[in-house]
CSV table of C-alpha atoms and ligand atoms in Angstrom, one decimal:
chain,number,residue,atom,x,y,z
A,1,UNK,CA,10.6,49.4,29.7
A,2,UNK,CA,10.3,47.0,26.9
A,3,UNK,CA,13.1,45.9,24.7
A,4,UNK,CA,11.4,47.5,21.7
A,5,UNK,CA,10.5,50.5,23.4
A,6,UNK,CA,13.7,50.9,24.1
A,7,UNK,CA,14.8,50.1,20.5
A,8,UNK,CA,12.2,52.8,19.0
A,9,UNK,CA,13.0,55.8,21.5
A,10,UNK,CA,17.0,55.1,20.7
A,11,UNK,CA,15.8,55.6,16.6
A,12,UNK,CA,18.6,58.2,15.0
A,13,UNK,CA,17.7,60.6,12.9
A,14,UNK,CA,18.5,58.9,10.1
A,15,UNK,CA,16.1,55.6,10.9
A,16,UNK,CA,13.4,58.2,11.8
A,17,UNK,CA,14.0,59.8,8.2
A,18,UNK,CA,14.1,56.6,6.6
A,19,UNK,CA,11.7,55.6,8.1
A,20,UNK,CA,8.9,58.7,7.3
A,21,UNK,CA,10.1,58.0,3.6
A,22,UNK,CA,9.2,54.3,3.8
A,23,UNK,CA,5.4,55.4,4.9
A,24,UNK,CA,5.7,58.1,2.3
A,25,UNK,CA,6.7,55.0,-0.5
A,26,UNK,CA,3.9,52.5,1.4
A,27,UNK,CA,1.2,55.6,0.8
A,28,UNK,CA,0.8,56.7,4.4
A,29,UNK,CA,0.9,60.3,3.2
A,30,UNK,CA,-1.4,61.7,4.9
A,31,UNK,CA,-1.7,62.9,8.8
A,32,UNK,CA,-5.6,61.3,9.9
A,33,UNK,CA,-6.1,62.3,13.6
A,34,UNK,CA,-6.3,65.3,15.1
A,35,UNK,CA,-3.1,64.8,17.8
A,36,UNK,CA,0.5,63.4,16.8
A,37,UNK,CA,0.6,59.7,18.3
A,38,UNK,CA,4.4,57.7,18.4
A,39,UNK,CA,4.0,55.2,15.7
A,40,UNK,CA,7.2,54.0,17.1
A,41,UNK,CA,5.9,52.9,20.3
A,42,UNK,CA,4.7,49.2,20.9
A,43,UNK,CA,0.9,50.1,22.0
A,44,UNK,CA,-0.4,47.0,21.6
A,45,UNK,CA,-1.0,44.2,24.0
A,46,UNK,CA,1.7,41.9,22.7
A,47,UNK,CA,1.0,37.8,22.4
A,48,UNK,CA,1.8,35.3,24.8
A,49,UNK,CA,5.6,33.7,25.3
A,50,UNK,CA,5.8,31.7,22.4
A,51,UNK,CA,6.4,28.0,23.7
A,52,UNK,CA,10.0,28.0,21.5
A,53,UNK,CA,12.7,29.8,23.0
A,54,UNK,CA,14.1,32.6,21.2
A,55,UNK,CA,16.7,34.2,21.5
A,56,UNK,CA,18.3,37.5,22.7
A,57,UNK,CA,19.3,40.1,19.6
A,58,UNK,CA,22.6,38.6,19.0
A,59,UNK,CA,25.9,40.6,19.8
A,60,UNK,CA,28.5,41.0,16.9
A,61,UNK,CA,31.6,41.9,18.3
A,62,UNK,CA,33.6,43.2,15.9
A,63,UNK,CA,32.3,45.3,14.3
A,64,UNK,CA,0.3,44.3,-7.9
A,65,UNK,CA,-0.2,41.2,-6.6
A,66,UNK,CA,-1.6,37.5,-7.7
A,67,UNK,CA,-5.0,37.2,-6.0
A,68,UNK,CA,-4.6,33.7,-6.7
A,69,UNK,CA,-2.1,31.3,-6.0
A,70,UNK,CA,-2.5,27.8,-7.3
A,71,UNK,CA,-3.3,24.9,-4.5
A,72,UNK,CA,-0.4,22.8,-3.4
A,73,UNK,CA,0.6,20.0,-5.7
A,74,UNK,CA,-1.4,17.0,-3.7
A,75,UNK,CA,0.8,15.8,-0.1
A,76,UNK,CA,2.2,12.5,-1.1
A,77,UNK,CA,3.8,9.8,1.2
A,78,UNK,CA,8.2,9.8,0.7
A,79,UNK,CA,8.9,6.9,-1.7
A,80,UNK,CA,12.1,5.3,-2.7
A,81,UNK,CA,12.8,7.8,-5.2
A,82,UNK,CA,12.3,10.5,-3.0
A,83,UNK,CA,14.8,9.6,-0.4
A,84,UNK,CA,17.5,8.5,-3.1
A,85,UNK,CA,16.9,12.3,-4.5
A,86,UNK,CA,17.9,13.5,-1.0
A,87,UNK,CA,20.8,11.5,-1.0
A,88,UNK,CA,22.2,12.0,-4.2
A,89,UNK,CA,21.6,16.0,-3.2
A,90,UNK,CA,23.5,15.2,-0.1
A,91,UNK,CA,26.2,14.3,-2.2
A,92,UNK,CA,26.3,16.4,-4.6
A,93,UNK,CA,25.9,19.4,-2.3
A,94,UNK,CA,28.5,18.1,-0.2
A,95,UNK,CA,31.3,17.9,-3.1
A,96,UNK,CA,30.8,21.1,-3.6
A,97,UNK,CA,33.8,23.1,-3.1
A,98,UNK,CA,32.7,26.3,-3.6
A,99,UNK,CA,29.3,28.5,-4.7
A,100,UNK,CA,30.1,28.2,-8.2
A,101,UNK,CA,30.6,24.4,-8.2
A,102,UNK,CA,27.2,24.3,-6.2
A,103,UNK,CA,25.8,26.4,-8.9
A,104,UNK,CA,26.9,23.8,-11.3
A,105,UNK,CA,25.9,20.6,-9.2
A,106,UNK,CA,22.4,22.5,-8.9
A,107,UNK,CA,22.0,22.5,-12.9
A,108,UNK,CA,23.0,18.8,-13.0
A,109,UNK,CA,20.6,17.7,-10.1
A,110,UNK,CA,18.0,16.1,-11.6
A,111,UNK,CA,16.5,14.9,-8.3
A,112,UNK,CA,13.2,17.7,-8.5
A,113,UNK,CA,10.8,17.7,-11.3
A,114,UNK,CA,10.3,21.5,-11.2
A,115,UNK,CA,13.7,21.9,-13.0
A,116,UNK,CA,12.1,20.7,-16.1
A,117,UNK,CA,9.6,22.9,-16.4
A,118,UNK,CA,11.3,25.9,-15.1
A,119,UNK,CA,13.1,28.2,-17.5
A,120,UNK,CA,16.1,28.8,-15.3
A,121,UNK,CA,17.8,27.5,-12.2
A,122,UNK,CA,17.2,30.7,-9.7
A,123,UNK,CA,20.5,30.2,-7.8
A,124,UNK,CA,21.1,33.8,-5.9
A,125,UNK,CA,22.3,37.5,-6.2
A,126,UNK,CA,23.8,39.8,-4.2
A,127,UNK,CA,27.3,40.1,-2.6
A,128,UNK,CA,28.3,36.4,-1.4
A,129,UNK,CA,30.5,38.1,1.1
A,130,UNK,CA,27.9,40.5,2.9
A,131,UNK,CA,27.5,39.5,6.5
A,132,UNK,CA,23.6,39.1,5.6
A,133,UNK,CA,21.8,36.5,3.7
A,134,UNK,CA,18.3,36.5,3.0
A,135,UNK,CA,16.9,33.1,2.4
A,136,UNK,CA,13.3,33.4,0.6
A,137,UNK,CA,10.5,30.9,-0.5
A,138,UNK,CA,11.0,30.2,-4.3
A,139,UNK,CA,11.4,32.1,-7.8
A,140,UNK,CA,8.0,33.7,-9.0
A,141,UNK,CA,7.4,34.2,-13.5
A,142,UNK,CA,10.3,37.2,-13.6
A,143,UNK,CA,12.6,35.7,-11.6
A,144,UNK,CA,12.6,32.8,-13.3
A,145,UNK,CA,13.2,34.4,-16.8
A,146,UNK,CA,16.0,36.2,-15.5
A,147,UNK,CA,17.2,33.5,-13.6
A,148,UNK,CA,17.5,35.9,-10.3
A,149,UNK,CA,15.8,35.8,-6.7
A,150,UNK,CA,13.4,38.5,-5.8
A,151,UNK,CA,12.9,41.0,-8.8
A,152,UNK,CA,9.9,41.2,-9.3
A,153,UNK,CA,7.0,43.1,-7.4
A,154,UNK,CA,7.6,41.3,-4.0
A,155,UNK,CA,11.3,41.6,-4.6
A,156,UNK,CA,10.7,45.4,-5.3
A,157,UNK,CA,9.3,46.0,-2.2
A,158,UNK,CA,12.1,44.0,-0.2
A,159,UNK,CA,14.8,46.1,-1.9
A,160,UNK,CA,13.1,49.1,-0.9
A,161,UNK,CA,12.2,47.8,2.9
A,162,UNK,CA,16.5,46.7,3.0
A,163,UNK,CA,17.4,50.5,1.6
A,164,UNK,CA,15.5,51.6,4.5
A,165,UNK,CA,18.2,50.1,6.7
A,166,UNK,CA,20.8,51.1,4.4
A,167,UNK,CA,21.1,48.0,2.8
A,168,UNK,CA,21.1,47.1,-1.0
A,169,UNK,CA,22.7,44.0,-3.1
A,170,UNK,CA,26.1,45.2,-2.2
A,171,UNK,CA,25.5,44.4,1.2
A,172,UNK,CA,23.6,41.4,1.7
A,173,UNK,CA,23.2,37.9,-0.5
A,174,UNK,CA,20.1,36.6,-1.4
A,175,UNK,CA,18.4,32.9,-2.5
A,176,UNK,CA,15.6,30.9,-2.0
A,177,UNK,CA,14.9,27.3,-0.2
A,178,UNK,CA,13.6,26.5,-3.8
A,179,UNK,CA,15.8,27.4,-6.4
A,180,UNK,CA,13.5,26.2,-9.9
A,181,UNK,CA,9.7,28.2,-10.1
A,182,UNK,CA,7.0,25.8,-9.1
A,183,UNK,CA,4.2,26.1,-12.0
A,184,UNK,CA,1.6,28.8,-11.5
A,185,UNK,CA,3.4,29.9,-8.6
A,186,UNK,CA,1.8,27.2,-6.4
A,187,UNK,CA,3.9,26.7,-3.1
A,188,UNK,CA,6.7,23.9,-2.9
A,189,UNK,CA,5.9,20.7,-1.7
A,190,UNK,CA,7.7,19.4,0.8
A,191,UNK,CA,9.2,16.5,-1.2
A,192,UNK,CA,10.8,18.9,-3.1
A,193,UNK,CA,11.6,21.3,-0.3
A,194,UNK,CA,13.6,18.2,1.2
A,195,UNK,CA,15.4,16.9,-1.7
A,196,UNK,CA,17.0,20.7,-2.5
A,197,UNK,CA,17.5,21.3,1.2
A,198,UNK,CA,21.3,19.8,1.4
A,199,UNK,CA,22.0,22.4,-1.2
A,200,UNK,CA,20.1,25.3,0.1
A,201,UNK,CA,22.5,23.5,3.6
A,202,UNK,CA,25.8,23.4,1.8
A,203,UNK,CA,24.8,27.4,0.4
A,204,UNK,CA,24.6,28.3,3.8
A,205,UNK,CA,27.7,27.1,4.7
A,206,UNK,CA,29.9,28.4,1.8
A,207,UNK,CA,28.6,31.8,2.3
A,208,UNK,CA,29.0,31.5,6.1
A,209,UNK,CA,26.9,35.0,6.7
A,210,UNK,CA,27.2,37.0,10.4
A,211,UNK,CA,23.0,37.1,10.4
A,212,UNK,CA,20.5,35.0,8.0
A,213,UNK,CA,17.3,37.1,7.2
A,214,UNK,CA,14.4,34.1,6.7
A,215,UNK,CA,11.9,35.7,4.4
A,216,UNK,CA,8.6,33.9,5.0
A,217,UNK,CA,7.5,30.7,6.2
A,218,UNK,CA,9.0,28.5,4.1
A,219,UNK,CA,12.1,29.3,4.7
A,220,UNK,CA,11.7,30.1,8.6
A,221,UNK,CA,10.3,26.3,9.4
A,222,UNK,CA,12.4,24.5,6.5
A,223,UNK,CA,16.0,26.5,8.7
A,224,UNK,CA,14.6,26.4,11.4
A,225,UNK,CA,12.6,22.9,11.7
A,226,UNK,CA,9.7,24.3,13.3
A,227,UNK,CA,5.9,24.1,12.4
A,228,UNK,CA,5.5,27.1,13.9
A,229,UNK,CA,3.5,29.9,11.8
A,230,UNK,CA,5.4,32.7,10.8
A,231,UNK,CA,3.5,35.4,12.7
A,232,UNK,CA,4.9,33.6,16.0
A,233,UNK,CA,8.5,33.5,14.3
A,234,UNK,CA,8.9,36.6,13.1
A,235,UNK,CA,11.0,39.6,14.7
A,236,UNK,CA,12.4,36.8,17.0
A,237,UNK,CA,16.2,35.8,17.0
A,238,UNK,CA,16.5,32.1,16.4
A,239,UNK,CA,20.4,30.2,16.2
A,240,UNK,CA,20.7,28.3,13.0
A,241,UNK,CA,22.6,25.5,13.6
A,242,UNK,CA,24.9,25.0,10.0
A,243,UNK,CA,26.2,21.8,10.6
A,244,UNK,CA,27.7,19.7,13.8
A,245,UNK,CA,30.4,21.3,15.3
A,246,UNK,CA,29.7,24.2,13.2
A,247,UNK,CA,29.1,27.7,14.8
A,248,UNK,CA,25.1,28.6,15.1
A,249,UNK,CA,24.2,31.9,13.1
A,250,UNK,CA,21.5,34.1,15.0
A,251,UNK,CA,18.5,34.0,12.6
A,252,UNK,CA,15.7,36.3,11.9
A,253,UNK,CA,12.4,35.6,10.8
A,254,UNK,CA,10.4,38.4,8.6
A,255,UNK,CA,7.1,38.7,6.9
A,256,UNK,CA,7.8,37.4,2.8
A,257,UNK,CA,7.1,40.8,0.9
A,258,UNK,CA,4.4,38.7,-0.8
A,259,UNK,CA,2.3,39.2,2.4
A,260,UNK,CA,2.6,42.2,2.9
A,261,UNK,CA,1.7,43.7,-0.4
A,262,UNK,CA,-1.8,41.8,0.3
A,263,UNK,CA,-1.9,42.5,4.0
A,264,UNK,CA,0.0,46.2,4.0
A,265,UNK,CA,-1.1,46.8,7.7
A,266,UNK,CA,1.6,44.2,8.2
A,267,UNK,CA,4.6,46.7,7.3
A,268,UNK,CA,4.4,48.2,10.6
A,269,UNK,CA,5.4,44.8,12.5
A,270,UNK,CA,8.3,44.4,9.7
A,271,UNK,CA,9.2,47.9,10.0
A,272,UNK,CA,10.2,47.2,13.8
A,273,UNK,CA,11.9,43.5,12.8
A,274,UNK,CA,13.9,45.3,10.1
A,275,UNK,CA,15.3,47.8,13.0
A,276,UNK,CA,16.7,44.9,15.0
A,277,UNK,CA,18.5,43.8,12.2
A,278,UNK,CA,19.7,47.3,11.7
A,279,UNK,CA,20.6,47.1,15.4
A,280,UNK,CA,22.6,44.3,15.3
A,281,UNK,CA,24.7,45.3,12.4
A,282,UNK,CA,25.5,49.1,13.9
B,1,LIG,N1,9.3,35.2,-3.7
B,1,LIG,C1,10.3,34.5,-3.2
B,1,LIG,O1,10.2,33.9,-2.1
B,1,LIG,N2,11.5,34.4,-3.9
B,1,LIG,C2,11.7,35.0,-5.0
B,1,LIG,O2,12.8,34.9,-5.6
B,1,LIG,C3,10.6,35.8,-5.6
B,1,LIG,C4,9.5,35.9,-4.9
């Protein structure tokens, strides 16, 4: 018997409630064939081994969307000024004693251009002591007025899909591997990706979470230093490794929210990610 077989026919009755309300919220009101089928099941044929090793579900012992998103900002080669704005992150980041002096050091970075025509640095919510962190892509038009991660309609939805495991923003910490909104929503570059890594690094480590949610691809291949598409990644347990010597913290790519409010036939697969999370925290 499969892993996640196993996992679905072990559901309580409070994941099975949660979960029939979660189809209820996602619009799958409606019974459409004739005989009751397990949706909890894993039916499908499922892909090959990926060639990266995951890892097993790690043990904790105690215990309405844009239709258009602007192109990329045109790949450039790393210059001079490039690599001294990683540095001078890598300092910065590094002095930081604590999350509200990396808060601070983030405000005074002037290594990435999209901080001058953001509106606010989007540094993170949530409870810093939660033994979850979610780590998304980058501040969309709301959450850079308000100056907070994820509240707008994808956020929505990832609240919602988190209450469904009995988690809310008393329970886990959030941010993004880009903390300023890139214009028109375009995706990061990966110059600037690199030059606020050591912070997004250092945020990491001052939190020190039990179990780091990766929200998308950006933040699964940036943690994770893979080129691997996130539909390989996701619901597979990956060891982030902080720093040398540090101690790895299992990590768990997901679908970004963004996704699956165009692609909604997604949920399913998240659904079934979000219950290994939930397993591991039980
Ligand atoms: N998408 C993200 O990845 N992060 C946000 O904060 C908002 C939308």
């Amino acid at each position: 018997m499969s892993q996640d077989a196993r996992t679905d026919q072990q559901l309580d009755s409070q994941q099975a409630l949660a979960l029939l309300k979660l189809y209820i919220e996602w619009g799958a009101d409606e019974a459409i064939e004739s005989t009751p089928q397990s949706r909890l099941v894993a039916t499908l044929p499922q892909p090959a081994m990926p060639a990266q090793k995951s890892q097993p579900a790690p043990q904790l012992s105690e215990q309405p969307v844009p239709a258009f998103r602007p192109a990329p900002a045109p790949a450039r080669a790393i210059g001079p000024m490039d690599q001294a704005a990683v540095l001078s992150a890598r300092e910065a980041a590094r002095a930081a004693p604590d999350l509200a002096a990396l808060k601070e050091a983030l405000a005074r970075f002037d290594g990435v251009s999209l901080s001058k025509t953001a509106t606010n640095l989007v540094f993170a919510d949530g409870n810093p002591k939660a033994k979850v962190m979610l780590v998304g892509e980058a501040p969309g038009a709301d959450e850079d007025r308000l100056g907070l991660p994820f509240v707008g309609v994808s956020g929505q939805l990832l609240d919602r899909m988190m209450a469904a495991i009995r988690l809310d923003r008393t329970s886990f910490y959030i941010t993004n591997v880009c903390l300023w909104r890139p214009p028109g929503n375009r995706k990061p570059t990966d110059l600037e990706l690199a030059a606020q890594k050591p912070f997004v690094e250092r945020h990491i480590e001052l939190v020190a979470p039990r179990i780091l949610v990766l929200v998308g691809a950006a933040a699964a291949q940036g943690l994770l230093g893979t080129t691997e598409g996130i539909t390989r990644l996701r619901g597979r347990w990956f060891q982030y490794q902080p720093g040398a010597g540090e101690q790895a913290i299992p990590a768990l790519p997901i679908f970004h929210p963004a996704y699956l409010l165009r692609q909604p036939a997604q949920k399913r697969e998240t659904w079934r990610d979000l219950l290994k999370l939930r397993e591991v925290l039980s």
